[in-house]
XYZ file of C-alpha atoms in Angstrom:
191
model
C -22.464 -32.399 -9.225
C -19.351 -31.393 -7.404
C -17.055 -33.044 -10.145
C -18.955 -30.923 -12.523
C -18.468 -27.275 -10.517
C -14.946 -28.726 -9.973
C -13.887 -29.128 -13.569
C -15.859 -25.518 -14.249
C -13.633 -23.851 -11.865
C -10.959 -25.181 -13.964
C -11.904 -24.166 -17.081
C -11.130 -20.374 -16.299
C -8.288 -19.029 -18.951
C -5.185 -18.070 -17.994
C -4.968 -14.402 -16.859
C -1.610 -12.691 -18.101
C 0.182 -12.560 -14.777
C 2.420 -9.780 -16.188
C -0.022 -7.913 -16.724
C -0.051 -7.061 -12.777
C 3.020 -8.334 -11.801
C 6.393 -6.641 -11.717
C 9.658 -8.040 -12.760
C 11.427 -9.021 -9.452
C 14.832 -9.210 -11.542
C 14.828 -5.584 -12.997
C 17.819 -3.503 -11.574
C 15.050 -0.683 -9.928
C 14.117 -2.708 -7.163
C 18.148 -2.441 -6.144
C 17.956 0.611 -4.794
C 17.816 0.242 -1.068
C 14.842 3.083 -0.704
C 12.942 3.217 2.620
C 10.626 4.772 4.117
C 11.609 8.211 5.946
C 10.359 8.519 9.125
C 10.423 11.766 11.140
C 12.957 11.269 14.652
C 10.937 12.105 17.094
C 13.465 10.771 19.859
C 15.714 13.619 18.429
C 12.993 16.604 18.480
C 11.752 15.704 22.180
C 15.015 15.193 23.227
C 16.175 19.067 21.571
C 13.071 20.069 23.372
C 14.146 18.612 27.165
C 17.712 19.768 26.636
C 17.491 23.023 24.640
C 14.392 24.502 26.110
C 13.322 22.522 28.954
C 16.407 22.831 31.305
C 16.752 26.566 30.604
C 13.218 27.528 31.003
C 13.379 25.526 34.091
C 16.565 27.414 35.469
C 14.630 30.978 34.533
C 11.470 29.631 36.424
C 13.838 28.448 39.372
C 16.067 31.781 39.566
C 13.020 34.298 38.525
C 13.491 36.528 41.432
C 17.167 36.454 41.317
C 17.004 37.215 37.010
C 14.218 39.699 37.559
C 15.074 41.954 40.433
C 18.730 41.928 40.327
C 20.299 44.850 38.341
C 23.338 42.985 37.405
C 20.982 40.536 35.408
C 19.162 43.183 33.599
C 20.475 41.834 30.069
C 19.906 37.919 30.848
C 16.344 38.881 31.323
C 16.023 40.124 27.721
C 18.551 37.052 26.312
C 17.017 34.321 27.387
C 13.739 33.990 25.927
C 15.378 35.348 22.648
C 18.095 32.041 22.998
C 14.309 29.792 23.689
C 12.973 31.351 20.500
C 15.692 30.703 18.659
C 16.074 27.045 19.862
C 12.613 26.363 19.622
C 12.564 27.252 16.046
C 15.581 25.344 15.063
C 13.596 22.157 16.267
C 10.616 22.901 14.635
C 12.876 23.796 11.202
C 14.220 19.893 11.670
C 10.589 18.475 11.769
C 9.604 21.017 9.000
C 12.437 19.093 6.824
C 11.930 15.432 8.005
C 8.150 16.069 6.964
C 8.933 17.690 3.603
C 11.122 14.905 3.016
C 8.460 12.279 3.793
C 6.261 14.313 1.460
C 8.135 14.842 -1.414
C 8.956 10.737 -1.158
C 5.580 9.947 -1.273
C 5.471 11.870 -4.277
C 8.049 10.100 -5.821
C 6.876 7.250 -5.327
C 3.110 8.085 -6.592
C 4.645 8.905 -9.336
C 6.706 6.387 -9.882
C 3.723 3.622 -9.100
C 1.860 5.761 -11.850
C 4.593 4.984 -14.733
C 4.605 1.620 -13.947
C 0.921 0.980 -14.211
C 0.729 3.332 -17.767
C 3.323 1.365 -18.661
C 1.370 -2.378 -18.706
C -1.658 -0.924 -19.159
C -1.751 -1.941 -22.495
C -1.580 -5.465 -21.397
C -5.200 -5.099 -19.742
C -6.613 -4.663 -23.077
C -5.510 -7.887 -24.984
C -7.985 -10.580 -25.948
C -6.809 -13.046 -23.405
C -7.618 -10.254 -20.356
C -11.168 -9.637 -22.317
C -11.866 -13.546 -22.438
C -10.564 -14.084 -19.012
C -13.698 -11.458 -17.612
C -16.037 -13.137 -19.833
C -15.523 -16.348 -18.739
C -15.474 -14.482 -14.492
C -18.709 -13.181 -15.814
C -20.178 -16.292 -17.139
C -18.827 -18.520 -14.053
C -20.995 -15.839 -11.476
C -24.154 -16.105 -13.351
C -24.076 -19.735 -14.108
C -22.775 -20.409 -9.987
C -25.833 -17.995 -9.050
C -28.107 -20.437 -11.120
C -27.290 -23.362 -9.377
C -29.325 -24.416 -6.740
C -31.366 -27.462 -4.900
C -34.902 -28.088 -6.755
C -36.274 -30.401 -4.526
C -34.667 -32.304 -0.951
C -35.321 -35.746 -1.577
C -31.305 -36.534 -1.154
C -30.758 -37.425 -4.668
C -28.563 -37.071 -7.618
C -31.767 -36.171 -9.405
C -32.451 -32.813 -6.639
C -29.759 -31.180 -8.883
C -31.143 -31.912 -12.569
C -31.496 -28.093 -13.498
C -28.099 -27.651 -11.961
C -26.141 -30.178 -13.668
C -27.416 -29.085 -16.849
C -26.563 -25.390 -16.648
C -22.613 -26.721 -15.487
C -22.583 -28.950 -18.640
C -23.711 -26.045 -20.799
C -20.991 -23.788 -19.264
C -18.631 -26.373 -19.668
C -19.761 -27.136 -23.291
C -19.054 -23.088 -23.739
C -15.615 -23.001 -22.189
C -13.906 -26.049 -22.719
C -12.834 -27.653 -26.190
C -13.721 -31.330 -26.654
C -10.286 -31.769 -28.846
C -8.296 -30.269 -26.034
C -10.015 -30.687 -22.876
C -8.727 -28.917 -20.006
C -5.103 -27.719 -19.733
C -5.501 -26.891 -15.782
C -3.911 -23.902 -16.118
C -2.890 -23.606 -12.280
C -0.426 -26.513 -12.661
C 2.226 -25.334 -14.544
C 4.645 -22.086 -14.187
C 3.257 -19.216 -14.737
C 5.656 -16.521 -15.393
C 7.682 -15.973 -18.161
C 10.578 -13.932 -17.575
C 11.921 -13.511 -21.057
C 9.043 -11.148 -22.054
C 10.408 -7.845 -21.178
């Protein structure tokens, strides 16, 4: 019984690996692309510098900014010099995230060539008989089970007999089976 489900599991056809496999030799995957990340360290740092020491210096001297005549126009400056600084920070993360976007995008895009490229390779006979046979090997393993618990060859009868008859379907008696695992699988001359 378990020789038989072995040498059905071996009987599947080959799938056409590149049909979902890339070419790890092409001359795109040179480009040394990664991810963009957003620098946070710089933006909280710009924040602690740029706005936090000030603000902290107008909170400390508030009396001294406020009621002094002298420092009539510092009261007025400052928070324009904290606008501005806060909105050069938040310009940087504006373009760190836009960046990060738009490379997404690319490579969306990019993934989406690649796969209308091969997708004519999903629809060849050898993908169609490769589901059949997926197809066949679920309904045939959902068949199989124990008739009777006397712990004997003969408690699988039904069994055997549906894995001979998928066998019989899927294997050729002049060629038997080519265990298709065993060899390379990859041929890189067919780009």
């Amino acid at each position: 019984m378990m020789d038989l489900m072995e040498i059905a599991g071996k009987s599947a056809p080959v799938f056409p690996v590149e049909a979902v496999l890339l070419n790890p030799m092409d001359d795109e995957w040179d480009d040394q692309m990664t991810y963009i990340n957003i620098n946070y360290g710089w933006i909280w740092s710009h924040i602690f510098v740029h706005l936090g020491l000030p603000l902290s210096v107008y909170i400390y001297n508030h009396n001294l900014i406020h009621y002094n005549v002298h420092y009539r126009a510092l009261k007025w400056f400052l928070p324009l010099v904290m606008v501005w600084q806060f909105e050069k920070c938040y310009k940087y993360y504006r373009t760190q995230l836009t960046k990060g976007i738009l490379f997404d995008e690319y490579v969306q895009a990019r993934a989406d060539e690649l796969i209308a490229q091969r997708e004519h390779l999903l629809h060849t006979d050898q993908v169609k008989r490769y589901l059949n046979w997926q197809i066949d090997f679920k309904e045939t393993m959902q068949n199989i089970k124990r008739e009777q618990t006397n712990n004997h060859a003969s408690d699988f009868k039904q069994a055997e007999l549906a894995l001979q008859a998928f066998i019989g379907r899927w294997v050729d008696p002049a060629v038997g089976i080519k265990y298709p695992l065993a060899g390379p699988r990859y041929q890189w001359g067919g780009f």
